Tab-separated table of C-alpha atoms and ligand atoms in Angstrom:
chain	number	residue	atom	x	y	z
A	1	MET	CA	-0.032	-0.157	0.145
A	2	ALA	CA	1.517	3.523	-1.021
A	3	PRO	CA	2.083	5.440	1.873
A	4	PRO	CA	0.044	8.574	2.676
A	5	THR	CA	0.986	12.146	1.101
A	6	HIS	CA	-0.976	13.999	3.807
A	7	PHE	CA	-2.508	13.833	7.204
A	8	GLU	CA	-5.632	15.456	8.528
A	9	LEU	CA	-5.043	17.947	11.233
A	10	ASN	CA	-7.416	18.526	14.124
A	11	THR	CA	-9.012	21.532	12.372
A	12	GLY	CA	-10.042	19.250	9.303
A	13	ALA	CA	-7.250	20.852	7.069
A	14	LYS	CA	-4.634	18.583	5.621
A	15	ILE	CA	-1.223	18.882	6.182
A	16	PRO	CA	1.346	17.249	3.666
A	17	ALA	CA	3.237	14.611	4.940
A	18	VAL	CA	6.594	16.046	4.004
A	19	GLY	CA	7.801	19.369	4.287
A	20	LEU	CA	11.296	21.209	3.256
A	21	GLY	CA	13.103	22.185	6.729
A	22	THR	CA	14.897	25.875	6.254
A	23	TRP	CA	17.155	26.102	9.086
A	24	ARG	CA	20.440	26.991	8.406
A	25	SER	CA	19.666	27.258	4.912
A	26	GLU	CA	21.561	30.356	4.304
A	27	PRO	CA	19.613	33.387	3.018
A	28	GLY	CA	21.667	33.203	-0.141
A	29	GLN	CA	20.492	29.533	-0.731
A	30	VAL	CA	17.630	29.022	0.551
A	31	ARG	CA	15.098	31.281	-1.867
A	32	GLN	CA	16.610	28.766	-4.624
A	33	ALA	CA	16.394	25.764	-2.629
A	34	VAL	CA	12.576	26.491	-1.596
A	35	SER	CA	11.387	27.874	-5.397
A	36	PHE	CA	12.892	24.698	-6.627
A	37	ALA	CA	10.860	22.329	-3.850
A	38	LEU	CA	7.586	23.686	-4.823
A	39	LYS	CA	8.445	23.724	-8.355
A	40	ASN	CA	9.576	19.641	-7.942
A	41	GLY	CA	6.563	18.519	-5.592
A	42	TYR	CA	6.657	19.736	-2.441
A	43	THR	CA	3.543	21.797	-0.973
A	44	HIS	CA	4.545	22.415	2.484
A	45	ILE	CA	7.600	24.669	3.639
A	46	ASP	CA	8.861	25.069	7.665
A	47	ALA	CA	10.141	28.083	8.096
A	48	ALA	CA	10.921	30.374	11.581
A	49	LEU	CA	11.880	33.701	12.547
A	50	ILE	CA	14.620	32.653	14.482
A	51	TYR	CA	16.342	30.845	11.138
A	52	GLY	CA	16.773	34.860	10.245
A	53	ASN	CA	15.632	33.841	6.290
A	54	GLU	CA	12.466	34.017	6.333
A	55	HIS	CA	12.369	36.928	3.770
A	56	GLU	CA	14.495	34.912	1.297
A	57	VAL	CA	11.897	31.736	1.836
A	58	GLY	CA	9.079	34.129	0.819
A	59	GLN	CA	11.155	35.069	-2.395
A	60	GLY	CA	11.439	31.460	-2.979
A	61	ILE	CA	7.590	30.763	-2.621
A	62	LYS	CA	7.260	33.967	-4.919
A	63	ASP	CA	9.523	32.595	-7.483
A	64	SER	CA	8.294	29.451	-7.688
A	65	GLY	CA	4.834	31.207	-8.957
A	66	ILE	CA	2.695	27.974	-6.978
A	67	PRO	CA	-0.531	29.805	-5.839
A	68	ARG	CA	-0.298	30.585	-1.935
A	69	GLU	CA	-3.358	28.539	-1.560
A	70	ASN	CA	-1.429	25.257	-2.860
A	71	ILE	CA	1.123	25.902	-0.109
A	72	PHE	CA	1.146	24.988	3.465
A	73	ILE	CA	3.522	27.442	5.323
A	74	THR	CA	4.240	27.006	8.736
A	75	SER	CA	5.879	29.249	11.041
A	76	LYS	CA	7.057	29.618	14.623
A	77	LEU	CA	6.644	32.392	17.154
A	78	TRP	CA	10.191	33.030	18.692
A	79	ASN	CA	10.650	33.077	22.509
A	80	THR	CA	11.555	36.852	22.971
A	81	HIS	CA	8.093	37.669	21.418
A	82	GLN	CA	6.323	35.452	24.033
A	83	THR	CA	4.023	38.712	25.347
A	84	ASN	CA	3.089	39.593	22.091
A	85	VAL	CA	1.919	37.073	19.831
A	86	ALA	CA	0.423	39.169	16.898
A	87	LYS	CA	3.264	41.293	16.685
A	88	GLY	CA	5.781	38.168	16.648
A	89	LEU	CA	3.397	36.941	13.996
A	90	GLN	CA	3.223	40.099	11.905
A	91	LYS	CA	6.912	40.095	11.804
A	92	THR	CA	6.736	36.558	9.888
A	93	LEU	CA	3.899	37.401	7.703
A	94	ASP	CA	5.939	41.054	6.322
A	95	ALA	CA	8.988	38.525	6.100
A	96	LEU	CA	7.243	35.652	4.513
A	97	GLY	CA	5.250	38.103	2.435
A	98	THR	CA	1.502	36.083	2.940
A	99	ASP	CA	-1.467	37.416	4.827
A	100	TYR	CA	-1.599	33.925	6.515
A	101	LEU	CA	0.016	30.788	7.399
A	102	ASP	CA	-1.008	27.821	7.314
A	103	LEU	CA	-0.287	26.559	10.940
A	104	TYR	CA	2.103	29.200	13.852
A	105	LEU	CA	3.490	27.227	16.559
A	106	ILE	CA	5.160	28.322	20.011
A	107	HIS	CA	8.972	27.565	19.312
A	108	TRP	CA	10.020	26.602	22.605
A	109	PRO	CA	7.800	26.650	25.831
A	110	VAL	CA	10.311	29.075	27.060
A	111	ARG	CA	10.344	33.392	27.187
A	112	LEU	CA	13.385	35.052	26.750
A	113	VAL	CA	13.413	38.649	28.112
A	114	PRO	CA	15.126	40.880	25.095
A	115	ASN	CA	17.816	43.192	26.539
A	116	GLU	CA	20.370	45.369	24.988
A	117	THR	CA	22.768	42.383	24.568
A	118	SER	CA	20.156	40.791	21.627
A	119	ALA	CA	16.737	41.192	20.650
A	120	LEU	CA	16.386	37.479	19.883
A	121	LEU	CA	18.711	35.887	21.887
A	122	PRO	CA	19.384	38.236	24.867
A	123	VAL	CA	21.789	37.150	27.667
A	124	ASN	CA	22.204	37.967	31.404
A	125	PRO	CA	25.343	39.642	32.587
A	126	ASP	CA	26.717	36.385	33.612
A	127	GLY	CA	26.251	34.864	29.876
A	128	SER	CA	23.254	32.385	30.900
A	129	ARG	CA	20.110	33.407	28.712
A	130	SER	CA	17.709	35.747	29.769
A	131	VAL	CA	15.055	33.397	30.677
A	132	ASP	CA	11.581	34.908	32.182
A	133	ARG	CA	10.932	31.676	34.379
A	134	SER	CA	7.886	33.267	35.568
A	135	TRP	CA	5.971	33.592	32.548
A	136	ASP	CA	3.280	31.237	32.336
A	137	GLN	CA	3.021	29.546	28.961
A	138	SER	CA	-0.532	29.383	28.995
A	139	GLU	CA	-0.622	33.286	28.554
A	140	THR	CA	1.098	32.696	25.321
A	141	TRP	CA	-0.834	30.012	24.218
A	142	ARG	CA	-4.128	32.441	24.933
A	143	GLN	CA	-2.743	34.876	22.084
A	144	MET	CA	-2.322	31.915	20.065
A	145	GLU	CA	-5.970	31.660	20.304
A	146	GLU	CA	-6.740	34.845	19.776
A	147	VAL	CA	-4.531	34.944	16.408
A	148	TYR	CA	-6.351	31.554	15.656
A	149	LYS	CA	-9.600	32.736	15.848
A	150	ALA	CA	-8.844	36.322	13.933
A	151	GLY	CA	-8.294	33.852	10.961
A	152	LYS	CA	-4.403	35.358	10.878
A	153	VAL	CA	-3.775	31.473	11.140
A	154	LYS	CA	-5.407	28.585	9.887
A	155	ALA	CA	-3.971	26.014	12.685
A	156	ILE	CA	-1.982	26.587	16.244
A	157	GLY	CA	0.437	24.199	17.391
A	158	VAL	CA	3.542	24.289	20.094
A	159	ALA	CA	7.245	22.739	19.523
A	160	ASN	CA	9.569	21.110	21.458
A	161	TRP	CA	6.526	20.684	24.525
A	162	SER	CA	7.200	17.106	26.437
A	163	ILE	CA	4.176	15.630	28.344
A	164	PRO	CA	4.119	17.736	31.371
A	165	TYR	CA	3.909	20.781	29.945
A	166	LEU	CA	1.130	19.338	27.459
A	167	GLU	CA	-0.515	18.374	30.561
A	168	GLU	CA	-0.198	21.727	32.354
A	169	LEU	CA	-1.659	23.519	29.090
A	170	LYS	CA	-4.468	21.130	29.180
A	171	ASN	CA	-6.051	22.562	31.776
A	172	LYS	CA	-5.859	26.311	30.251
A	173	TRP	CA	-6.652	25.446	26.556
A	174	THR	CA	-9.472	26.210	24.733
A	175	VAL	CA	-7.999	25.118	21.407
A	176	VAL	CA	-6.316	21.920	21.223
A	177	PRO	CA	-3.087	22.246	19.526
A	178	ALA	CA	-3.109	21.069	15.905
A	179	VAL	CA	0.789	19.623	15.977
A	180	ASN	CA	3.923	19.531	18.749
A	181	GLN	CA	6.876	19.762	16.496
A	182	VAL	CA	9.845	18.016	18.222
A	183	GLU	CA	13.062	15.957	17.559
A	184	LEU	CA	12.204	12.679	16.126
A	185	HIS	CA	13.974	9.864	14.630
A	186	PRO	CA	14.534	6.343	15.776
A	187	PHE	CA	17.368	7.270	18.130
A	188	LEU	CA	14.793	9.529	19.708
A	189	PRO	CA	11.383	7.928	18.864
A	190	GLN	CA	9.518	9.695	22.085
A	191	HIS	CA	6.785	6.547	22.013
A	192	ALA	CA	5.233	7.976	25.218
A	193	LEU	CA	4.576	11.219	23.581
A	194	LYS	CA	3.575	10.120	20.596
A	195	GLU	CA	0.778	7.995	22.509
A	196	TRP	CA	-0.302	11.459	24.882
A	197	CYS	CA	-0.627	13.517	21.245
A	198	ASP	CA	-2.241	10.447	19.700
A	199	LYS	CA	-4.632	10.516	21.809
A	200	ASN	CA	-5.470	13.947	22.193
A	201	GLY	CA	-5.844	14.665	18.520
A	202	ILE	CA	-2.595	16.140	18.261
A	203	LEU	CA	-0.311	15.567	15.505
A	204	LEU	CA	3.016	15.282	15.826
A	205	GLU	CA	6.157	16.582	13.364
A	206	ALA	CA	9.657	14.968	13.266
A	207	TYR	CA	12.284	18.126	13.205
A	208	SER	CA	16.261	16.654	12.407
A	209	PRO	CA	15.134	13.565	11.059
A	210	LEU	CA	18.145	12.735	9.586
A	211	GLY	CA	20.561	13.870	12.820
A	212	SER	CA	20.478	17.239	11.574
A	213	GLU	CA	23.355	19.004	10.466
A	214	GLY	CA	25.642	16.720	8.084
A	215	ALA	CA	22.920	14.312	8.451
A	216	PRO	CA	24.914	11.630	10.800
A	217	LEU	CA	22.024	9.264	11.574
A	218	MET	CA	22.465	8.251	8.027
A	219	SER	CA	25.999	6.152	8.706
A	220	ASP	CA	24.165	4.243	11.334
A	221	PRO	CA	24.919	0.669	10.159
A	222	ALA	CA	21.434	-0.674	11.195
A	223	ILE	CA	19.476	2.413	9.414
A	224	GLN	CA	22.031	1.234	6.563
A	225	GLU	CA	21.074	-2.341	6.718
A	226	ILE	CA	17.323	-1.547	6.388
A	227	ALA	CA	18.012	0.766	3.675
A	228	LYS	CA	20.107	-1.916	1.781
A	229	LYS	CA	17.095	-4.281	2.247
A	230	ASN	CA	14.589	-2.083	0.997
A	231	ASN	CA	16.877	-0.657	-2.167
A	232	VAL	CA	16.917	2.432	-1.178
A	233	SER	CA	19.455	5.474	0.597
A	234	PRO	CA	19.242	5.676	4.604
A	235	ALA	CA	17.799	9.089	4.115
A	236	THR	CA	14.633	7.723	2.565
A	237	VAL	CA	14.665	4.910	5.362
A	238	LEU	CA	14.783	7.787	7.884
A	239	ILE	CA	12.186	10.273	6.257
A	240	SER	CA	9.959	7.436	5.550
A	241	TYR	CA	9.745	6.007	9.004
A	242	HIS	CA	8.079	8.776	10.482
A	243	VAL	CA	5.317	8.855	7.447
A	244	ASN	CA	4.375	5.145	8.084
A	245	ARG	CA	4.184	6.093	11.870
A	246	VAL	CA	2.021	9.198	11.168
A	247	SER	CA	4.052	12.104	11.732
A	248	VAL	CA	4.848	14.547	9.622
A	249	VAL	CA	8.585	14.562	8.475
A	250	LEU	CA	10.806	17.899	8.037
A	251	PRO	CA	13.773	16.907	5.779
A	252	LYS	CA	16.089	19.871	5.424
A	253	SER	CA	18.003	20.250	2.041
A	254	ILE	CA	19.648	23.140	-0.178
A	255	SER	CA	20.676	20.637	-2.595
A	256	GLU	CA	18.884	19.816	-5.693
A	257	ASN	CA	18.871	16.608	-5.945
A	258	ARG	CA	18.746	15.865	-2.083
A	259	ILE	CA	15.286	17.707	-2.065
A	260	VAL	CA	14.033	15.556	-5.060
A	261	SER	CA	15.087	12.355	-2.856
A	262	ASN	CA	14.060	13.320	0.158
A	263	GLY	CA	10.802	13.810	-1.563
A	264	GLN	CA	10.084	9.760	-1.995
A	265	VAL	CA	8.742	8.228	0.752
A	266	ILE	CA	8.122	4.391	0.898
A	267	ASP	CA	6.295	2.008	2.725
A	268	ILE	CA	8.231	0.226	5.573
A	269	SER	CA	7.074	-3.425	6.463
A	270	ARG	CA	5.921	-4.090	9.924
A	271	GLU	CA	8.970	-6.119	10.478
A	272	ASP	CA	11.188	-3.060	9.885
A	273	MET	CA	9.445	-0.615	11.733
A	274	ASP	CA	9.724	-2.766	15.017
A	275	LEU	CA	13.313	-2.665	14.215
A	276	LEU	CA	13.633	0.808	13.637
A	277	ASN	CA	11.159	1.495	16.747
A	278	GLY	CA	13.524	-0.355	18.687
A	279	LEU	CA	16.773	0.764	18.193
A	280	ALA	CA	16.794	3.239	20.971
A	281	ALA	CA	15.766	1.035	23.581
A	282	GLN	CA	18.611	-1.242	22.415
A	283	GLY	CA	20.749	1.826	23.661
A	284	LYS	CA	21.108	3.804	20.954
A	285	ALA	CA	18.869	6.265	22.344
A	286	LYS	CA	20.690	10.106	21.619
A	287	ARG	CA	19.323	13.881	21.413
A	288	ILE	CA	21.041	16.110	19.077
A	289	ASN	CA	19.434	19.294	19.053
A	290	THR	CA	20.070	20.524	22.720
A	291	PRO	CA	19.081	24.681	23.472
A	292	LEU	CA	21.473	27.348	25.057
A	293	PHE	CA	18.350	27.778	27.510
A	294	GLY	CA	16.071	25.832	29.624
A	295	TRP	CA	18.004	22.975	31.185
A	296	ASP	CA	16.485	23.388	34.647
A	297	LEU	CA	12.860	23.543	32.940
A	298	GLY	CA	12.135	20.349	32.436
A	299	PHE	CA	10.954	20.412	29.008
A	300	ASN	CA	14.108	18.706	27.831
A	301	ASP	CA	13.481	15.450	29.761
A	302	TRP	CA	12.852	13.249	27.015
A	303	TYR	CA	15.307	10.449	27.310
A	304	LYS	CA	13.008	9.470	30.203
A	305	GLN	CA	9.736	8.998	28.262
B	1	LIG	N1	11.149	23.601	16.069
B	1	LIG	C1	12.420	23.205	16.112
B	1	LIG	O1	12.896	23.598	17.672
B	1	LIG	C2	13.367	22.858	15.058
B	1	LIG	C3	14.580	22.545	15.314
B	1	LIG	C4	15.182	22.131	14.930
B	1	LIG	C5	14.761	21.670	13.554
B	1	LIG	N2	13.701	21.987	13.102
B	1	LIG	C6	13.047	22.286	11.807
B	1	LIG	O2	13.250	20.677	11.269
B	1	LIG	C7	14.201	21.017	9.751
B	1	LIG	C8	15.055	19.666	10.053
B	1	LIG	O3	15.523	19.416	10.875
B	1	LIG	P1	17.390	20.383	10.738
B	1	LIG	O4	17.852	21.008	9.975
B	1	LIG	O5	18.086	20.071	12.075
B	1	LIG	O6	18.193	18.345	9.775
B	1	LIG	P2	17.807	17.403	9.166
B	1	LIG	O7	16.864	17.889	8.217
B	1	LIG	O8	18.032	16.278	9.660
B	1	LIG	O9	19.698	17.194	8.100
B	1	LIG	C9	19.730	18.558	7.536
B	1	LIG	C10	21.397	17.705	6.971
B	1	LIG	O10	21.182	16.800	6.006
B	1	LIG	C11	21.780	17.185	5.292
B	1	LIG	N3	21.065	16.395	4.065
B	1	LIG	C12	19.807	16.003	3.404
B	1	LIG	N4	19.143	15.739	2.907
B	1	LIG	C13	20.532	14.837	2.602
B	1	LIG	C14	20.334	13.609	1.797
B	1	LIG	N5	19.663	12.985	1.268
B	1	LIG	N6	21.449	13.405	1.774
B	1	LIG	C15	23.004	13.346	3.032
B	1	LIG	N7	22.681	15.037	3.212
B	1	LIG	C16	21.378	15.428	3.342
B	1	LIG	C17	21.617	18.496	4.870
B	1	LIG	O11	22.615	18.948	3.822
B	1	LIG	P3	22.362	19.940	2.749
B	1	LIG	O12	21.472	21.108	2.827
B	1	LIG	O13	23.572	20.354	2.418
B	1	LIG	O14	21.634	19.152	1.936
B	1	LIG	C18	22.013	19.235	6.075
B	1	LIG	O15	23.273	19.406	6.591
B	1	LIG	C19	14.894	22.479	10.048
B	1	LIG	O16	15.403	22.692	8.874
B	1	LIG	C20	13.857	23.245	10.691
B	1	LIG	O17	12.715	23.244	9.996
B	1	LIG	C21	12.390	22.741	13.726
């Protein structure tokens, strides 16, 4: 059976199963990559204000000539904008050159207080990140619900939220997050989070599916073995794993060949899915993306799930 090309959000909207990641895609390269991807079968772009390239992502969207309504665009509220979601959103809309998003996410469950050191990555005098530990994330979510109800974004969600954070938000939400975007791959499958989100109608999205910069997970012998068995590249296995598991997947590339090949998803047998699902428990558990803030805030306790 062919793997699904789309999933359904709890809003009823369809979301393409594979989206192009844009983190660390340099402004000089991302315009071409986005335009190329959209002209070659992609319909889903994952952006964020903190990536510093939304203007070029927007130019790439425009260059592609694909009508806006045929593209699913996601962006993320940066931590320093948590007290004013509408303002953070407007910056993103202006940069991307669009008047709505298909999905808007709280990038991290952390508020950073901007100061004279930086508007986006401010630090305290001792060099630590200027985290506002008293800030209530449910207030950020309330403002997310406002921009959603105002029609500026067609769906809202979160990123990097672990179960305790979601449990707490659940007491306050009136709109259930459509998505939780987290680091996800066979070495960080987050089975408990997947189960919790499935139960609550929240779709997981997999970031860093190849292991981020340099795609290190591709060289793992177990992944290579499954790739060989299926006569595909290790990247195809790592990407297809999510679609077969019913999660969106967001591989990043600026290379035209890789953009095309990363868009190919295969059906993975039950036996191979069981193998992939079990790798972390067999001693391969690994988290790659570690932010410079919030180790004491609990949302990084993913190995424990
Ligand atoms: N919400 C969050 O906090 C968060 C955090 C991290 C990432 N994300 C999102 O998720 C996206 C993906 O994650 P990521 O960028 O960390 O990493 P990734 O997609 O796992 O890996 C990207 C790296 O793999 C290389 N690559 C891509 N396809 C390849 C292939 N077929 N063969 C060999 N190498 C390949 C890329 O190089 P080339 O570009 O040179 O091909 C790049 O170095 C991000 O771009 C971003 O949109 C979100």
